[in-house]
Structure formats: structure tokens, C-alpha cells
């Protein structure tokens, strides 16, 4: 098995799905617009700077999930997919996925965004395997806590290693596509690290190490 691993936000998507979910809530007046928008922006800046406390962010971002039933959330996600996500699913990303499938590779998205937001997106891309941050579910409803190891920074490596062990697989010949310096721990583990429209810090590292740099943003 050759693994082709993909980050999601600003990699396969030309925007950030977690941030867009917050914008969706604000635009549809499902949260206090000024307070939520300000917090959403502040956390996103922390992520870009590499200073994000993932548990603090989860307590904020999961609040919109914990306050609604699974049925309500599923209905909201359909509208979110249609109006916010489908426009940022690039043709270049779809072509790259098709290329790896044609090579017989096993595809996986590994993301620091929660599984509620990302699973339908990954399914729409035609990818079967997902490692995402899992919100803790109690009595059939989401809570504001993370269940298990968050797939963020070094946590992506931890989660992937557990998956590899459970499936008796290795990273031999593997690919990983990412835009973010937060993903350096995993980029350094694979055979073919590929920077996708990288942030400035990752771009400098990729150039210094002679990693491939590509763009998945449609022309």
C-alpha cells in the first residue's frame, strides 16, 4: 500500500473549512456575529502563527455543535457544503486525487479540523480515509471537548502511526501534501513531502530542503 496523505484546509480546499463554518454561522445569524467573528479571526491568526492551543480552540468551535441536535447539524451542513465549500473545491485538487487513485494509492485526509465539518467534504472528494479531530459525544450530542489525541501538529503523526499499526502498513513511498508549517512533523516522516501553496515559513523550509512546491488553486 502506498499512502497519499492530504491536509485539507488551504491544501485540497482553497480556503479554511473551520473558518468558513464560523463565517456560515455568522452570516446566518446562528451566533452572536461580532463576538464570534472576532474570536474566529483571533484563533485563525494563532493557527497561522503556530501558537494555537487546540483545546482552547475546541471549546470555542465545538460550542456551535454542542448546542444543536445531530439532525439540526446535518441539515445545516448541507447548506454549508453547497454555499461555502463546493466553491472552494478546486479542479486541480480533484485532478490530483484522480491521479493518485489511478496509481493505485490509498488516499487519506489528515486534518486539524473536526470530523463533523470535514467528513462530508472528504467524502465529496471521493476519499475514504479521514483522520480528524473528534469531538467527544455524550448521550448522542457533541460536547466542547476533544475525544482522544487531536490530529494537530505532532498529533497528526501520533494518530497516523496508530492507523498504520492497526492496518499493518508503513509510510514507505508515502506522499503528504500540506500548506502549513504546523504540519512539519508529518512532512518530515513521509517519503515525498510536498508543499501546496505554502505559508511563508513552510515555503522557506521547502526551498531549503528541495521539496516540491505546487499550487492547487485554479487559474
Short mmCIF file of N, CA and C in Angstrom, two decimals, residues 12-134:
data_model
loop_
_atom_site.label_atom_id
_atom_site.label_comp_id
_atom_site.label_asym_id
_atom_site.label_seq_id
_atom_site.Cartn_x
_atom_site.Cartn_y
_atom_site.Cartn_z
N UNK A 12 -6.24 20.88 -0.20
CA UNK A 12 -7.27 20.46 -1.16
C UNK A 12 -8.33 21.53 -1.34
N UNK A 13 -8.63 22.24 -0.27
CA UNK A 13 -9.54 23.39 -0.36
C UNK A 13 -8.71 24.66 -0.49
N UNK A 14 -9.24 25.64 -1.21
CA UNK A 14 -8.52 26.90 -1.35
C UNK A 14 -8.89 27.89 -0.24
N UNK A 15 -9.55 27.39 0.80
CA UNK A 15 -9.88 28.20 1.96
C UNK A 15 -9.85 27.27 3.18
N UNK A 16 -10.25 27.78 4.34
CA UNK A 16 -10.21 27.02 5.58
C UNK A 16 -11.64 26.65 5.98
N UNK A 17 -11.94 25.34 6.01
CA UNK A 17 -13.31 24.89 6.26
C UNK A 17 -13.79 25.25 7.66
N UNK A 18 -12.90 25.19 8.64
CA UNK A 18 -13.27 25.54 10.02
C UNK A 18 -13.62 27.02 10.10
N UNK A 19 -12.81 27.85 9.49
CA UNK A 19 -13.07 29.29 9.47
C UNK A 19 -14.36 29.59 8.70
N UNK A 20 -14.56 28.90 7.59
CA UNK A 20 -15.77 29.11 6.80
C UNK A 20 -17.03 28.68 7.57
N UNK A 21 -16.92 27.61 8.38
CA UNK A 21 -18.06 27.22 9.21
C UNK A 21 -18.44 28.35 10.17
N UNK A 22 -17.43 28.96 10.77
CA UNK A 22 -17.69 30.11 11.63
C UNK A 22 -18.34 31.24 10.87
N UNK A 23 -17.87 31.48 9.65
CA UNK A 23 -18.46 32.54 8.82
C UNK A 23 -19.90 32.20 8.44
N UNK A 24 -20.15 30.93 8.16
CA UNK A 24 -21.51 30.46 7.86
C UNK A 24 -22.44 30.74 9.04
N UNK A 25 -21.98 30.44 10.25
CA UNK A 25 -22.80 30.70 11.44
C UNK A 25 -23.09 32.18 11.59
N UNK A 26 -22.08 33.01 11.36
CA UNK A 26 -22.25 34.46 11.48
C UNK A 26 -23.21 34.97 10.41
N UNK A 27 -22.99 34.56 9.17
CA UNK A 27 -23.80 35.05 8.05
C UNK A 27 -25.27 34.69 8.21
N UNK A 28 -25.53 33.54 8.84
CA UNK A 28 -26.91 33.08 9.01
C UNK A 28 -27.47 33.42 10.39
N UNK A 29 -26.73 34.30 11.11
CA UNK A 29 -27.18 34.79 12.42
C UNK A 29 -27.49 33.66 13.39
N UNK A 30 -26.66 32.62 13.35
CA UNK A 30 -26.81 31.48 14.25
C UNK A 30 -25.96 31.64 15.50
N UNK A 31 -25.11 32.67 15.51
CA UNK A 31 -24.30 33.02 16.68
C UNK A 31 -24.25 34.54 16.76
N UNK A 32 -23.78 35.04 17.88
CA UNK A 32 -23.54 36.48 18.02
C UNK A 32 -22.46 36.88 17.03
N UNK A 33 -22.84 37.69 16.06
CA UNK A 33 -21.94 37.90 14.93
C UNK A 33 -20.63 38.59 15.29
N UNK A 34 -20.67 39.66 16.04
CA UNK A 34 -19.43 40.39 16.33
C UNK A 34 -18.50 39.58 17.22
N UNK A 35 -19.03 39.00 18.28
CA UNK A 35 -18.20 38.24 19.21
C UNK A 35 -17.60 37.01 18.54
N UNK A 36 -18.42 36.27 17.79
CA UNK A 36 -17.95 35.04 17.16
C UNK A 36 -16.94 35.35 16.07
N UNK A 37 -17.23 36.35 15.25
CA UNK A 37 -16.33 36.69 14.16
C UNK A 37 -14.97 37.12 14.69
N UNK A 38 -14.96 37.89 15.77
CA UNK A 38 -13.70 38.36 16.35
C UNK A 38 -12.89 37.19 16.90
N UNK A 39 -13.57 36.27 17.62
CA UNK A 39 -12.87 35.11 18.18
C UNK A 39 -12.37 34.19 17.08
N UNK A 40 -13.20 33.98 16.05
CA UNK A 40 -12.82 33.12 14.93
C UNK A 40 -11.56 33.65 14.26
N UNK A 41 -11.52 34.94 14.06
CA UNK A 41 -10.36 35.56 13.42
C UNK A 41 -9.12 35.45 14.30
N UNK A 42 -9.30 35.66 15.61
CA UNK A 42 -8.16 35.61 16.54
C UNK A 42 -7.55 34.21 16.59
N UNK A 43 -8.41 33.19 16.66
CA UNK A 43 -7.90 31.82 16.69
C UNK A 43 -7.20 31.46 15.38
N UNK A 44 -7.75 31.94 14.27
CA UNK A 44 -7.14 31.63 12.98
C UNK A 44 -5.75 32.26 12.87
N UNK A 45 -5.61 33.47 13.41
CA UNK A 45 -4.30 34.12 13.43
C UNK A 45 -3.31 33.33 14.27
N UNK A 46 -3.79 32.81 15.42
CA UNK A 46 -2.93 31.98 16.27
C UNK A 46 -2.48 30.72 15.52
N UNK A 47 -3.40 30.12 14.76
CA UNK A 47 -3.04 28.93 13.97
C UNK A 47 -1.95 29.27 12.96
N UNK A 48 -2.12 30.38 12.27
CA UNK A 48 -1.13 30.78 11.28
C UNK A 48 0.23 31.05 11.92
N UNK A 49 0.20 31.58 13.15
CA UNK A 49 1.44 31.91 13.85
C UNK A 49 2.08 30.71 14.54
N UNK A 50 1.34 29.59 14.60
CA UNK A 50 1.86 28.41 15.27
C UNK A 50 1.72 28.46 16.78
N UNK A 51 0.78 29.29 17.29
CA UNK A 51 0.62 29.45 18.74
C UNK A 51 -0.74 28.96 19.24
N UNK A 52 -1.48 28.25 18.42
CA UNK A 52 -2.84 27.86 18.78
C UNK A 52 -2.86 26.79 19.87
N UNK A 53 -3.68 27.02 20.91
CA UNK A 53 -3.98 25.99 21.90
C UNK A 53 -5.20 25.25 21.39
N UNK A 54 -5.00 24.02 20.93
CA UNK A 54 -6.06 23.31 20.23
C UNK A 54 -7.25 23.01 21.14
N UNK A 55 -7.01 22.79 22.42
CA UNK A 55 -8.11 22.50 23.34
C UNK A 55 -8.94 23.76 23.62
N UNK A 56 -8.25 24.89 23.73
CA UNK A 56 -8.96 26.16 23.90
C UNK A 56 -9.81 26.47 22.67
N UNK A 57 -9.22 26.21 21.51
CA UNK A 57 -9.97 26.45 20.28
C UNK A 57 -11.16 25.51 20.17
N UNK A 58 -10.98 24.26 20.57
CA UNK A 58 -12.08 23.29 20.50
C UNK A 58 -13.25 23.73 21.38
N UNK A 59 -12.95 24.23 22.56
CA UNK A 59 -14.02 24.69 23.46
C UNK A 59 -14.85 25.79 22.80
N UNK A 60 -14.18 26.62 22.02
CA UNK A 60 -14.88 27.68 21.28
C UNK A 60 -15.62 27.12 20.07
N UNK A 61 -14.92 26.37 19.23
CA UNK A 61 -15.51 25.98 17.95
C UNK A 61 -16.56 24.89 18.09
N UNK A 62 -16.45 24.03 19.11
CA UNK A 62 -17.44 22.97 19.29
C UNK A 62 -18.73 23.48 19.93
N UNK A 63 -18.74 24.71 20.42
CA UNK A 63 -19.93 25.23 21.08
C UNK A 63 -21.13 25.24 20.14
N UNK A 64 -20.89 25.53 18.88
CA UNK A 64 -21.99 25.56 17.91
C UNK A 64 -22.53 24.17 17.64
N UNK A 65 -21.71 23.14 17.87
CA UNK A 65 -22.15 21.76 17.70
C UNK A 65 -22.89 21.28 18.94
N UNK A 66 -22.36 21.62 20.11
CA UNK A 66 -22.94 21.14 21.37
C UNK A 66 -24.33 21.70 21.62
N UNK A 67 -24.64 22.84 21.02
CA UNK A 67 -25.92 23.49 21.28
C UNK A 67 -27.03 23.03 20.33
N UNK A 68 -26.72 22.06 19.45
CA UNK A 68 -27.71 21.63 18.47
C UNK A 68 -27.76 20.11 18.39
N UNK A 69 -28.89 19.59 17.94
CA UNK A 69 -29.02 18.14 17.77
C UNK A 69 -28.27 17.70 16.52
N UNK A 70 -28.00 16.41 16.43
CA UNK A 70 -27.34 15.86 15.25
C UNK A 70 -28.16 16.11 13.99
N UNK A 71 -29.47 16.04 14.11
CA UNK A 71 -30.35 16.27 12.95
C UNK A 71 -30.26 17.71 12.48
N UNK A 72 -30.27 18.63 13.42
CA UNK A 72 -30.15 20.05 13.05
C UNK A 72 -28.81 20.33 12.39
N UNK A 73 -27.76 19.74 12.92
CA UNK A 73 -26.43 19.96 12.37
C UNK A 73 -26.29 19.39 10.97
N UNK A 74 -26.87 18.22 10.74
CA UNK A 74 -26.80 17.61 9.41
C UNK A 74 -27.47 18.49 8.38
N UNK A 75 -28.59 19.09 8.74
CA UNK A 75 -29.30 19.97 7.81
C UNK A 75 -28.49 21.23 7.53
N UNK A 76 -27.90 21.79 8.57
CA UNK A 76 -27.07 22.98 8.39
C UNK A 76 -25.86 22.67 7.51
N UNK A 77 -25.28 21.48 7.69
CA UNK A 77 -24.07 21.15 6.93
C UNK A 77 -24.36 21.05 5.43
N UNK A 78 -25.53 20.60 5.08
CA UNK A 78 -25.87 20.52 3.65
C UNK A 78 -25.83 21.91 3.01
N UNK A 79 -26.39 22.89 3.70
CA UNK A 79 -26.35 24.26 3.18
C UNK A 79 -24.93 24.79 3.18
N UNK A 80 -24.18 24.49 4.21
CA UNK A 80 -22.78 24.90 4.31
C UNK A 80 -21.96 24.33 3.16
N UNK A 81 -22.14 23.06 2.86
CA UNK A 81 -21.42 22.43 1.75
C UNK A 81 -21.74 23.12 0.44
N UNK A 82 -23.02 23.33 0.21
CA UNK A 82 -23.47 23.87 -1.07
C UNK A 82 -22.96 25.30 -1.31
N UNK A 83 -23.02 26.13 -0.29
CA UNK A 83 -22.76 27.56 -0.49
C UNK A 83 -21.35 28.00 -0.11
N UNK A 84 -20.67 27.23 0.73
CA UNK A 84 -19.36 27.67 1.23
C UNK A 84 -18.21 26.75 0.83
N UNK A 85 -18.47 25.45 0.72
CA UNK A 85 -17.39 24.50 0.46
C UNK A 85 -17.23 24.15 -1.01
N UNK A 86 -18.32 23.82 -1.67
CA UNK A 86 -18.21 23.43 -3.08
C UNK A 86 -17.50 24.48 -3.93
N UNK A 87 -17.69 25.79 -3.68
CA UNK A 87 -16.96 26.79 -4.48
C UNK A 87 -15.45 26.80 -4.26
N UNK A 88 -14.97 26.19 -3.17
CA UNK A 88 -13.52 26.21 -2.91
C UNK A 88 -12.88 24.83 -3.08
N UNK A 89 -13.61 23.90 -3.71
CA UNK A 89 -13.05 22.60 -4.08
C UNK A 89 -12.50 22.72 -5.50
N UNK A 90 -11.19 22.89 -5.61
CA UNK A 90 -10.61 23.24 -6.91
C UNK A 90 -10.56 22.04 -7.85
N UNK A 91 -10.58 22.35 -9.13
CA UNK A 91 -10.43 21.30 -10.15
C UNK A 91 -9.05 20.67 -10.10
N UNK A 92 -8.04 21.47 -9.75
CA UNK A 92 -6.68 20.93 -9.64
C UNK A 92 -6.60 19.90 -8.52
N UNK A 93 -7.31 20.15 -7.41
CA UNK A 93 -7.33 19.17 -6.32
C UNK A 93 -8.00 17.88 -6.76
N UNK A 94 -9.10 18.02 -7.46
CA UNK A 94 -9.82 16.84 -7.94
C UNK A 94 -8.96 16.05 -8.91
N UNK A 95 -8.20 16.74 -9.75
CA UNK A 95 -7.33 16.05 -10.71
C UNK A 95 -6.19 15.33 -10.00
N UNK A 96 -5.64 15.96 -8.94
CA UNK A 96 -4.57 15.33 -8.18
C UNK A 96 -5.06 14.06 -7.49
N UNK A 97 -6.25 14.14 -6.93
CA UNK A 97 -6.84 12.96 -6.28
C UNK A 97 -7.02 11.84 -7.31
N UNK A 98 -7.55 12.19 -8.48
CA UNK A 98 -7.75 11.20 -9.53
C UNK A 98 -6.43 10.58 -9.98
N UNK A 99 -5.37 11.38 -10.01
CA UNK A 99 -4.05 10.89 -10.41
C UNK A 99 -3.55 9.83 -9.42
N UNK A 100 -3.68 10.12 -8.13
CA UNK A 100 -3.23 9.14 -7.13
C UNK A 100 -4.08 7.88 -7.15
N UNK A 101 -5.37 8.04 -7.37
CA UNK A 101 -6.23 6.86 -7.47
C UNK A 101 -5.83 5.99 -8.66
N UNK A 102 -5.50 6.65 -9.77
CA UNK A 102 -5.11 5.91 -10.97
C UNK A 102 -3.80 5.14 -10.75
N UNK A 103 -2.97 5.62 -9.83
CA UNK A 103 -1.72 4.95 -9.50
C UNK A 103 -1.91 3.84 -8.46
N UNK A 104 -3.17 3.66 -8.03
CA UNK A 104 -3.47 2.60 -7.09
C UNK A 104 -3.14 2.93 -5.65
N UNK A 105 -2.97 4.21 -5.34
CA UNK A 105 -2.60 4.60 -3.99
C UNK A 105 -3.82 4.61 -3.07
N UNK A 106 -3.55 4.49 -1.78
CA UNK A 106 -4.58 4.63 -0.76
C UNK A 106 -4.57 6.07 -0.28
N UNK A 107 -5.73 6.74 -0.34
CA UNK A 107 -5.80 8.16 -0.05
C UNK A 107 -6.37 8.41 1.33
N UNK A 108 -5.84 9.43 1.99
CA UNK A 108 -6.30 9.80 3.32
C UNK A 108 -6.18 11.31 3.50
N UNK A 109 -7.19 11.91 4.10
CA UNK A 109 -7.08 13.29 4.57
C UNK A 109 -6.79 13.24 6.06
N UNK A 110 -5.80 14.01 6.48
CA UNK A 110 -5.47 14.12 7.89
C UNK A 110 -5.46 15.60 8.24
N UNK A 111 -6.38 16.01 9.12
CA UNK A 111 -6.67 17.42 9.32
C UNK A 111 -6.88 17.77 10.78
N UNK A 112 -6.59 19.01 11.12
CA UNK A 112 -6.82 19.51 12.47
C UNK A 112 -8.22 20.10 12.62
N UNK A 113 -9.02 20.01 11.58
CA UNK A 113 -10.42 20.44 11.66
C UNK A 113 -11.27 19.24 12.09
N UNK A 114 -12.36 19.52 12.79
CA UNK A 114 -13.13 18.42 13.37
C UNK A 114 -13.87 17.60 12.31
N UNK A 115 -14.20 16.39 12.70
CA UNK A 115 -14.78 15.42 11.76
C UNK A 115 -16.19 15.78 11.33
N UNK A 116 -16.94 16.51 12.16
CA UNK A 116 -18.28 16.94 11.74
C UNK A 116 -18.18 17.80 10.48
N UNK A 117 -17.27 18.75 10.49
CA UNK A 117 -17.11 19.63 9.34
C UNK A 117 -16.51 18.89 8.16
N UNK A 118 -15.50 18.06 8.42
CA UNK A 118 -14.67 17.56 7.33
C UNK A 118 -15.14 16.27 6.67
N UNK A 119 -15.83 15.41 7.40
CA UNK A 119 -16.16 14.11 6.81
C UNK A 119 -16.98 14.24 5.52
N UNK A 120 -18.03 15.07 5.48
CA UNK A 120 -18.77 15.20 4.22
C UNK A 120 -17.92 15.80 3.09
N UNK A 121 -16.96 16.65 3.45
CA UNK A 121 -16.09 17.25 2.43
C UNK A 121 -15.16 16.19 1.84
N UNK A 122 -14.57 15.40 2.72
CA UNK A 122 -13.67 14.33 2.28
C UNK A 122 -14.43 13.31 1.42
N UNK A 123 -15.65 13.00 1.82
CA UNK A 123 -16.49 12.08 1.03
C UNK A 123 -16.76 12.67 -0.35
N UNK A 124 -17.03 13.99 -0.40
CA UNK A 124 -17.30 14.64 -1.68
C UNK A 124 -16.08 14.61 -2.60
N UNK A 125 -14.89 14.61 -2.03
CA UNK A 125 -13.67 14.49 -2.82
C UNK A 125 -13.41 13.04 -3.27
N UNK A 126 -14.20 12.10 -2.76
CA UNK A 126 -14.03 10.71 -3.13
C UNK A 126 -12.92 10.02 -2.38
N UNK A 127 -12.60 10.51 -1.18
CA UNK A 127 -11.55 9.92 -0.35
C UNK A 127 -12.21 9.17 0.81
N UNK A 128 -11.77 7.93 1.03
CA UNK A 128 -12.41 7.07 2.02
C UNK A 128 -11.88 7.26 3.44
N UNK A 129 -10.60 7.60 3.57
CA UNK A 129 -9.95 7.60 4.88
C UNK A 129 -9.79 9.02 5.42
N UNK A 130 -10.16 9.20 6.68
CA UNK A 130 -10.07 10.51 7.32
C UNK A 130 -9.57 10.35 8.75
N UNK A 131 -8.55 11.13 9.08
CA UNK A 131 -8.15 11.33 10.47
C UNK A 131 -8.36 12.80 10.78
N UNK A 132 -9.29 13.08 11.68
CA UNK A 132 -9.65 14.45 12.03
C UNK A 132 -9.78 14.54 13.54
N UNK A 133 -9.86 15.75 14.04
CA UNK A 133 -10.13 15.93 15.47
C UNK A 133 -11.56 15.47 15.74
N UNK A 134 -11.71 14.64 16.74
CA UNK A 134 -13.02 14.06 17.06
C UNK A 134 -13.62 14.75 18.28
#
